[in-house]
Coordinates of C-alpha atoms in Angstrom, one line a residue:
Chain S
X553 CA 127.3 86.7 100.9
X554 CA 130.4 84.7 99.9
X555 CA 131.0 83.3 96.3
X556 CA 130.5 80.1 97.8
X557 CA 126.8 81.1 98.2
X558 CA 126.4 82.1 94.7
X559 CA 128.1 79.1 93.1
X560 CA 125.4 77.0 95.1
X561 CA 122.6 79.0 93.6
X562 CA 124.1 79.0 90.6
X563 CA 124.3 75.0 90.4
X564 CA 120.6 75.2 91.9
X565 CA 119.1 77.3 89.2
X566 CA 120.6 75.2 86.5
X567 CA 119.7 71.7 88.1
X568 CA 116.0 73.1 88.6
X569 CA 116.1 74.2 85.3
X570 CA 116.7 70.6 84.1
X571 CA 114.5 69.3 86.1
X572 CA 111.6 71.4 85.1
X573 CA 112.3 70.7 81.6
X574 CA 112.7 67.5 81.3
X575 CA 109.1 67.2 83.7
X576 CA 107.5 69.1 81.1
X577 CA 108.3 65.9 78.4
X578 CA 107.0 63.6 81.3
X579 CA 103.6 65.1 81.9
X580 CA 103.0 65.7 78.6
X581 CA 103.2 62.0 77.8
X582 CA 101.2 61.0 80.6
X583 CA 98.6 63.2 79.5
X584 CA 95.3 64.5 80.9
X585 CA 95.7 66.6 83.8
X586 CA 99.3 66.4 83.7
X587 CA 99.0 68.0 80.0
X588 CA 96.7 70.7 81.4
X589 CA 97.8 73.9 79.9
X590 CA 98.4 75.6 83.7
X591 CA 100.4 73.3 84.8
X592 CA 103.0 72.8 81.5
X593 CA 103.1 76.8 81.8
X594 CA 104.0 76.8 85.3
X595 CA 106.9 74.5 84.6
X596 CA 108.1 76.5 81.3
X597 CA 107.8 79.7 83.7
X598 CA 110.4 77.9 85.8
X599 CA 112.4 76.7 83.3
X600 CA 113.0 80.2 82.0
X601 CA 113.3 82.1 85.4
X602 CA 115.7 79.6 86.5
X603 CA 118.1 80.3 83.9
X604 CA 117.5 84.1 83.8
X605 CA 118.4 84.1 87.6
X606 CA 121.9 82.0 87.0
X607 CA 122.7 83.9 84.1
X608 CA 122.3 86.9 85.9
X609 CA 124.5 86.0 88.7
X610 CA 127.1 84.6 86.6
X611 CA 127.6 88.2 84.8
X612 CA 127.5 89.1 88.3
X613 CA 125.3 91.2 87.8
X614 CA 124.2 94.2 90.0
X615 CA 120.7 93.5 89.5
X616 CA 121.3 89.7 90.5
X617 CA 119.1 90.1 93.8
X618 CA 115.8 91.1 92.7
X619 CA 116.1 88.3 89.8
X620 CA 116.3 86.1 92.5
X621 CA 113.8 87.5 94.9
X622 CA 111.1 86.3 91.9
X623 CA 112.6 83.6 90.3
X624 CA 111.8 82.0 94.5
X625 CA 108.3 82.9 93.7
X626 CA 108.0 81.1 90.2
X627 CA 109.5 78.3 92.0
X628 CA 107.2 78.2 95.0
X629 CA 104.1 78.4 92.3
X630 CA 105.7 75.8 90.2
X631 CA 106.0 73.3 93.6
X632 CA 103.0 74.1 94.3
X633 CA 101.9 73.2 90.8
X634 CA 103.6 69.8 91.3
X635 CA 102.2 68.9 94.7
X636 CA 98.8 68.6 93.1
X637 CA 100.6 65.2 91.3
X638 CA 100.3 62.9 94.7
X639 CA 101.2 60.0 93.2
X640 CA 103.7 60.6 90.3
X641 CA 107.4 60.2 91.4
X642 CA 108.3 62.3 89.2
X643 CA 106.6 65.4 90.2
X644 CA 107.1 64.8 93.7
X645 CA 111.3 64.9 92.7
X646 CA 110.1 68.4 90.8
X647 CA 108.4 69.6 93.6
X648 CA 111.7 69.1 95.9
X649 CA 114.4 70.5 93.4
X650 CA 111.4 73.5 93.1
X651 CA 111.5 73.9 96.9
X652 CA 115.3 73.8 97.2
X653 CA 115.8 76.1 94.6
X654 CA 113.3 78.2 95.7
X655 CA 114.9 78.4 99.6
X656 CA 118.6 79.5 98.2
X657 CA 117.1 82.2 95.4
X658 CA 115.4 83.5 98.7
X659 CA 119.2 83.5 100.9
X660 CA 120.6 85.2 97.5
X661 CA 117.8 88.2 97.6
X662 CA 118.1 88.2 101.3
X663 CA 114.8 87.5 101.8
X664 CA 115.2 84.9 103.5
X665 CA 113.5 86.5 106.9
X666 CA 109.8 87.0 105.1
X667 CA 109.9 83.6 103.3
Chain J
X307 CA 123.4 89.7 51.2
X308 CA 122.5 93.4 52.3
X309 CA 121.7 94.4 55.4
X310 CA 118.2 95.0 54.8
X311 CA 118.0 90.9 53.7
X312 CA 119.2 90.0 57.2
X313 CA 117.2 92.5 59.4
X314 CA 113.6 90.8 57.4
X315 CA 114.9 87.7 58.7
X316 CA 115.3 88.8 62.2
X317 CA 111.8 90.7 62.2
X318 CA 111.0 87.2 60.7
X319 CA 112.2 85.0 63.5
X320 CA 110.8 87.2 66.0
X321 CA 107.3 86.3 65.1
X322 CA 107.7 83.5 64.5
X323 CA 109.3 82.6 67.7
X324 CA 106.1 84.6 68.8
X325 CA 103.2 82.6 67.1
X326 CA 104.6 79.4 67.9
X327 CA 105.2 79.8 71.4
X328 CA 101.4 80.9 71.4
X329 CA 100.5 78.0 70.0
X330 CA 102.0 76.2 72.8
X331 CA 99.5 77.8 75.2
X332 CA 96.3 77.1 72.6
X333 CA 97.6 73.4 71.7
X334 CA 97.6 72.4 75.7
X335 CA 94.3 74.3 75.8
X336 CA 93.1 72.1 73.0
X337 CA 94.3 69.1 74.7
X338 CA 94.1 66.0 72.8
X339 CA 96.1 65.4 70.0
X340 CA 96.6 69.0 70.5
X341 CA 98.8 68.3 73.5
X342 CA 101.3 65.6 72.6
X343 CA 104.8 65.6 73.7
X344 CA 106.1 65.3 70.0
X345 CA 103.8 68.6 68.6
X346 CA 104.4 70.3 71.6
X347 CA 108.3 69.6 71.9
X348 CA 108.3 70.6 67.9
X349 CA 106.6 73.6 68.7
X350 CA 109.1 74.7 71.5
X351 CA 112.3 73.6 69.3
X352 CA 110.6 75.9 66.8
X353 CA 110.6 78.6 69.8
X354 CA 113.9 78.1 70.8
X355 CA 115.8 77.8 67.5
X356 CA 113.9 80.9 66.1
X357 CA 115.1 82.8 69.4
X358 CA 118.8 81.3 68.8
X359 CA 119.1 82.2 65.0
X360 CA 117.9 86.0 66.0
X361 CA 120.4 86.4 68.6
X362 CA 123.3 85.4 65.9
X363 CA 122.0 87.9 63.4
X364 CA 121.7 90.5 66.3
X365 CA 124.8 90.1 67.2
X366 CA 126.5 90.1 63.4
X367 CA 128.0 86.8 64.1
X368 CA 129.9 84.9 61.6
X369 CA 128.4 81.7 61.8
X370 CA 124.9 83.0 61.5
X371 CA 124.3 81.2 58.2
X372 CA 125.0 77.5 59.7
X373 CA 122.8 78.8 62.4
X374 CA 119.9 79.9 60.0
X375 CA 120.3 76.9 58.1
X376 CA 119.5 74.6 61.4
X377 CA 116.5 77.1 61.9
X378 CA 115.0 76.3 58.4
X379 CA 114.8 72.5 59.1
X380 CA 113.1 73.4 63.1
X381 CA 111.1 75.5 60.8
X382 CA 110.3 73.0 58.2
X383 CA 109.5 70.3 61.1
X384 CA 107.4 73.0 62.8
X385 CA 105.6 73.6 59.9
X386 CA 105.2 69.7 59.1
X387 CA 103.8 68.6 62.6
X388 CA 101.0 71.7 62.4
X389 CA 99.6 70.9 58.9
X390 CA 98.4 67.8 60.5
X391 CA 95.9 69.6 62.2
X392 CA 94.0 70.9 59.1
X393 CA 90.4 72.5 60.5
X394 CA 92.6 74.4 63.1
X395 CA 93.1 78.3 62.0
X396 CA 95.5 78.9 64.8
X397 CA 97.7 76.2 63.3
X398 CA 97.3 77.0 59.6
X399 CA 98.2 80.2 60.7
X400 CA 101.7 78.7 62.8
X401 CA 102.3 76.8 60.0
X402 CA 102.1 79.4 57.3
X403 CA 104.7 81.5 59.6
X404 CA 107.3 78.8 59.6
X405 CA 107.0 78.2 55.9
X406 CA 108.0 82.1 55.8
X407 CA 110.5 81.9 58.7
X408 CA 112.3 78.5 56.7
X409 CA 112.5 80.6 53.5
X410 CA 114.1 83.7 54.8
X411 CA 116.5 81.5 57.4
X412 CA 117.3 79.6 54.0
X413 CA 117.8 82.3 52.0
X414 CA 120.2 83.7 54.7
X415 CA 122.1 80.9 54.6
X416 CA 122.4 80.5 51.2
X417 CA 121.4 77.0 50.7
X418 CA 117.9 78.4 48.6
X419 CA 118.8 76.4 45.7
X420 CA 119.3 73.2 47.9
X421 CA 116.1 73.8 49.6
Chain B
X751 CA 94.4 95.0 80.8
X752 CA 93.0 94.9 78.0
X753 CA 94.9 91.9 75.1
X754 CA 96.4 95.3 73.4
X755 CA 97.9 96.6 76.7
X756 CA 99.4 93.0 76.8
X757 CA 100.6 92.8 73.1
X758 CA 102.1 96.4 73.0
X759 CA 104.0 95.4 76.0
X760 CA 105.1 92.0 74.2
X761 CA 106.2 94.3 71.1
X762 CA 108.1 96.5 73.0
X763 CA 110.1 94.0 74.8
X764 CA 110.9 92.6 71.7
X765 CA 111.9 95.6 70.5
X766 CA 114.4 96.6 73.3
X767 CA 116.0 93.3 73.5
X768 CA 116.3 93.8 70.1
X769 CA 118.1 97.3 70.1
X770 CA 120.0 96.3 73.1
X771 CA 121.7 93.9 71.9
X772 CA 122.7 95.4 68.9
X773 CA 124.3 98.2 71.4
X774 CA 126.3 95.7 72.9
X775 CA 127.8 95.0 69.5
X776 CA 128.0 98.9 69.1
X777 CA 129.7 99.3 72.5
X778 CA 132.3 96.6 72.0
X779 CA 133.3 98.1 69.0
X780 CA 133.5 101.5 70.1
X781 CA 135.6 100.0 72.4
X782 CA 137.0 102.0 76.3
X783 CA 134.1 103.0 78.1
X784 CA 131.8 102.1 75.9
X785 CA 132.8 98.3 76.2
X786 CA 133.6 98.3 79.8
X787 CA 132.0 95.1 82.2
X788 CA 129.2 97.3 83.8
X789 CA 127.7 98.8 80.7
X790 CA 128.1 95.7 78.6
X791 CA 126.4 93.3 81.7
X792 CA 123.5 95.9 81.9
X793 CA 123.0 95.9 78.4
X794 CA 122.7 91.9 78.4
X795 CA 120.8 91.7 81.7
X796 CA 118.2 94.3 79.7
X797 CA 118.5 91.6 76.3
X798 CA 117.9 89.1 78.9
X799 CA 114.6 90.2 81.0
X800 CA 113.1 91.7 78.0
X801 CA 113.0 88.1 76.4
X802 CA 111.6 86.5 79.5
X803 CA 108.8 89.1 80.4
X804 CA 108.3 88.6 76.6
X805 CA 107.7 84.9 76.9
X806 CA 105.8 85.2 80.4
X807 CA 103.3 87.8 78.5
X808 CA 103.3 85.0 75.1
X809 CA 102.7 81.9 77.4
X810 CA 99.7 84.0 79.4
X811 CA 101.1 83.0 82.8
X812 CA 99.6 83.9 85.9
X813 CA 102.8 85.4 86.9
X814 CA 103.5 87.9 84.4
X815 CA 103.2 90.8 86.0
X816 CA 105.5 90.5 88.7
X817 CA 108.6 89.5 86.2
X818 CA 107.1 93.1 84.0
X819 CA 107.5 94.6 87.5
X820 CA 111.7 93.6 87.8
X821 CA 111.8 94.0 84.2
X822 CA 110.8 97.9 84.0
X823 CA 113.3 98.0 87.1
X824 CA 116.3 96.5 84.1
X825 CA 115.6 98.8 81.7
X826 CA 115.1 101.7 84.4
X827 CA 119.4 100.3 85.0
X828 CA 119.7 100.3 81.3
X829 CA 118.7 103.5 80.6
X830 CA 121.0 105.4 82.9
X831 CA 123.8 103.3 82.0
X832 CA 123.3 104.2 78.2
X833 CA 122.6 107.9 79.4
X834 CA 126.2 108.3 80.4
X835 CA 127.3 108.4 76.9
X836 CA 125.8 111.8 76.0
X837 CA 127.4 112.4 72.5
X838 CA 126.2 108.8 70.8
X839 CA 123.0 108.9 68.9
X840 CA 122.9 104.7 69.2
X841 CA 123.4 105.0 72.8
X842 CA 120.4 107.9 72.7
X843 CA 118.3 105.4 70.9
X844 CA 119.0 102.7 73.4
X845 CA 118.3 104.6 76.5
X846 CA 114.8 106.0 74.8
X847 CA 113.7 102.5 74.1
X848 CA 114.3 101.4 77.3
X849 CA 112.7 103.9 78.8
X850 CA 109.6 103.1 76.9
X851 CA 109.4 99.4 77.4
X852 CA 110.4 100.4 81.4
X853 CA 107.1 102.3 81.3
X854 CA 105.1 100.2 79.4
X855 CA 106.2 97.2 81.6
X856 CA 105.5 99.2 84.8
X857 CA 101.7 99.3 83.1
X858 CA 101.4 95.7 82.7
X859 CA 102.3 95.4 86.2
X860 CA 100.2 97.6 87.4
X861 CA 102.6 99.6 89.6
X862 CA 102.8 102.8 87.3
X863 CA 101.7 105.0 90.1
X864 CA 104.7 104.1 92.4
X865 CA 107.1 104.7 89.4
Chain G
X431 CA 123.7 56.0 72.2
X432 CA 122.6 55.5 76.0
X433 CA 120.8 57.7 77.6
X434 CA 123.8 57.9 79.7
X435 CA 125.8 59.6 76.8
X436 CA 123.2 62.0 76.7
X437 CA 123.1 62.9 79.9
X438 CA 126.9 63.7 79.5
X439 CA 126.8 65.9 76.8
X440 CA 124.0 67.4 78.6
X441 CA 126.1 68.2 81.7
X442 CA 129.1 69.2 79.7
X443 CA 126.7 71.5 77.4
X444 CA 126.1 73.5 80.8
X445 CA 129.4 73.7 82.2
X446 CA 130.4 75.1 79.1
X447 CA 127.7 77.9 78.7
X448 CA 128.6 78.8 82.4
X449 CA 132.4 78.6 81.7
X450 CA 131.8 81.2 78.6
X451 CA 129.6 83.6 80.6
X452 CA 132.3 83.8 83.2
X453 CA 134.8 84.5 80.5
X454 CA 132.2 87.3 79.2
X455 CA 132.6 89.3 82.2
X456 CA 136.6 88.1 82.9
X457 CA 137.7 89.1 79.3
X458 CA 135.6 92.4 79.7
X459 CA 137.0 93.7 83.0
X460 CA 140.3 92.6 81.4
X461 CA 140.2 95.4 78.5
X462 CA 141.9 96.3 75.9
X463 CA 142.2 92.9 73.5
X464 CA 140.5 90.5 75.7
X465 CA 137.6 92.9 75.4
X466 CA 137.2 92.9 71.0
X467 CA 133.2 92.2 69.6
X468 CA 134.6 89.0 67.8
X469 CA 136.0 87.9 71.0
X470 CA 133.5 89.1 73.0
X471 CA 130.4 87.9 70.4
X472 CA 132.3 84.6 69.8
X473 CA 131.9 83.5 74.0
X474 CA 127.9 84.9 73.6
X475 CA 127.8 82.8 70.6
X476 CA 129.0 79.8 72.3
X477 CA 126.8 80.8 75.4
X478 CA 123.6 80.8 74.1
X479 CA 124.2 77.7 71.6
X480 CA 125.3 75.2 74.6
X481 CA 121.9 76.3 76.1
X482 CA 119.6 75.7 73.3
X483 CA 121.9 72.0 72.4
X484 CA 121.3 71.0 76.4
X485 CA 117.9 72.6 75.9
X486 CA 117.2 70.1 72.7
X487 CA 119.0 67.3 74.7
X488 CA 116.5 67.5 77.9
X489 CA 113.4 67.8 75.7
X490 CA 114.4 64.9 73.6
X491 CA 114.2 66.4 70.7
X492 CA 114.2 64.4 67.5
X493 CA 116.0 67.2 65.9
X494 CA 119.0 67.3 69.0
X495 CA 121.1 65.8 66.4
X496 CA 122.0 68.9 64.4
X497 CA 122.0 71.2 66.4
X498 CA 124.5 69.3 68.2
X499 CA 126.5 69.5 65.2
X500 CA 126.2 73.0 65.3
X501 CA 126.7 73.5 68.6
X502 CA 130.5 71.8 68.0
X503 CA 131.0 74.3 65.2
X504 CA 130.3 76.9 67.5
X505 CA 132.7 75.4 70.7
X506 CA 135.2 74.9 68.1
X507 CA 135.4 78.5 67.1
X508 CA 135.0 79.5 70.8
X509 CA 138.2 77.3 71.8
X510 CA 140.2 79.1 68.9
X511 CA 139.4 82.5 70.1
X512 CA 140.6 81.9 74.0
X513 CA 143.5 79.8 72.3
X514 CA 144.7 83.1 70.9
X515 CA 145.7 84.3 74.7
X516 CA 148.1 82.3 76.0
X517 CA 149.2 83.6 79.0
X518 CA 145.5 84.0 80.3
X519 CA 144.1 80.7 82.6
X520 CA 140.9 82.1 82.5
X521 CA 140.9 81.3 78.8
X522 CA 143.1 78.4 78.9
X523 CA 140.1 76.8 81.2
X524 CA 137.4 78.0 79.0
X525 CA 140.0 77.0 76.1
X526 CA 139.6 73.6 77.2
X527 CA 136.0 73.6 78.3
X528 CA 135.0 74.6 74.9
X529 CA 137.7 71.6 73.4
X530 CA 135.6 69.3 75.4
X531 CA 131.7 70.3 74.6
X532 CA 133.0 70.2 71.4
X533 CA 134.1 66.4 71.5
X534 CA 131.0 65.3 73.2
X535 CA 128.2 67.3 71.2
X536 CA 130.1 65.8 68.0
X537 CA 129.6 62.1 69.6
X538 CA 126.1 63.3 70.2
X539 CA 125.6 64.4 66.6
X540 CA 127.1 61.1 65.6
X541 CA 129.8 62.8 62.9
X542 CA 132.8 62.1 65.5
X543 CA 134.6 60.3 62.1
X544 CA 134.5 63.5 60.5
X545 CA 136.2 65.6 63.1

């Protein structure tokens, strides 16, 4: 896998990261089930694993792969999370970013066969 | 400042990084006034900052002290935003741990007789 | 699991964050091997997951167990780096911790038998 | 300040942590100098404090202000430690990097007269 590939998922992670974080403030001020404590948990989870998984490849770390390989899975759960929003912009753009991130993390681990 | 001094504020920061970022989970369980953005977004500075000030001290950095100092105003801000909820333990009990963590942080920064 | 299981886990990824990043402060001092790029990333890769499993166990989430599972897998990585430095009592201390909080988190995530 | 601004110093914020944690492992496989704990701890420093400022930033914090402040400190004295390798463009860049996040996060904190 070239650097190229890991600069991409690099970028990825962060930009997810953002994304996640900043949909946190969102559904917390729209309130009810957008508040609900499953689904803001979800998103922190994401948040976190995001930037776990680009730090990890920017040490370069030997371990980098199997970071990725579950920061995919956070992100799948957290897209899922988001889908259940149908009609809120907003989670629909965290749901893509979620999926995206979720598709390179899987190329990185080299799991991209099973996904 | 001895040694001893700056590991108490560690062990310090550490829980309270800890209780707050509990109280995240039982606030968005609450729901309500529990869950808005502005307590929760307190709560998670408090989280983050606490985590932040820590890490300096870990790692014996000079500018710990403008670090800790920073901390004791999250702290204090943390502590502010959970006293509004006054028949809640959970958050008497958050807000009693950032009153400690603000003290020690100040104390480490030597800005106590400012405070 | 019972909540003990959970908060002893919590504790002891606190913990070995804790004493792992102080080593990396050791190491750097120490200076040769001690600070070359593969012991030093290890060491922060193990400061890094142990905060994150932390926070997945503090927030509750549904996903904990599998970032415990990659987490016992970081320490297992830190452990045998530190091991490689036979005649240092910190690095000693290092690699015990992270053994413990490598088995502790191979509890939480339910996978102790395969270990 | 637009939310435009913000989003700048948000950006820059990330770059910079990346920038630093690629100098982390460049300065480490380097050796000898490149590879001291003030160095060394100076780049973590500057690391984790760009991620908790862009961290603020995307939450809106209320308090993003000072630690923005901070944050600059913390650049600044990151920029002076690559400065003192000259003939090294991997700390040049960072150098610069570090120069810039510096500028921006004291826009953000609003002292940009007292720089």
């Amino acid at each position: 896998m070239s650097l190229t590939d890991m600069q991409r998922c690099i970028q990825e992670c962060q930009r997810c990261r953002e994304v996640c974080l900043q949909a946190v403030v969102h559904c917390l001020r729209r309130g009810g089930r957008h508040a609900e404590a499953g689904h803001i948990t979800t998103l922190l989870d994401c948040v976190e694993m995001c930037a776990t998984s680009a730090n990890f490849m920017l040490r370069e770390s030997m371990r980098h792969r199997r970071v990725c390989e579950i920061c995919a899975e956070i992100c799948d759960a957290c897209a899922k999370s988001c889908a259940t929003f149908r009609d809120d912009d907003e989670m629909r753009r965290c749901e893509a970013e979620c999926h995206r991130c979720a598709e390179l993390c899987r190329e990185m681990a080299g799991t991209s066969a099973r996904a």
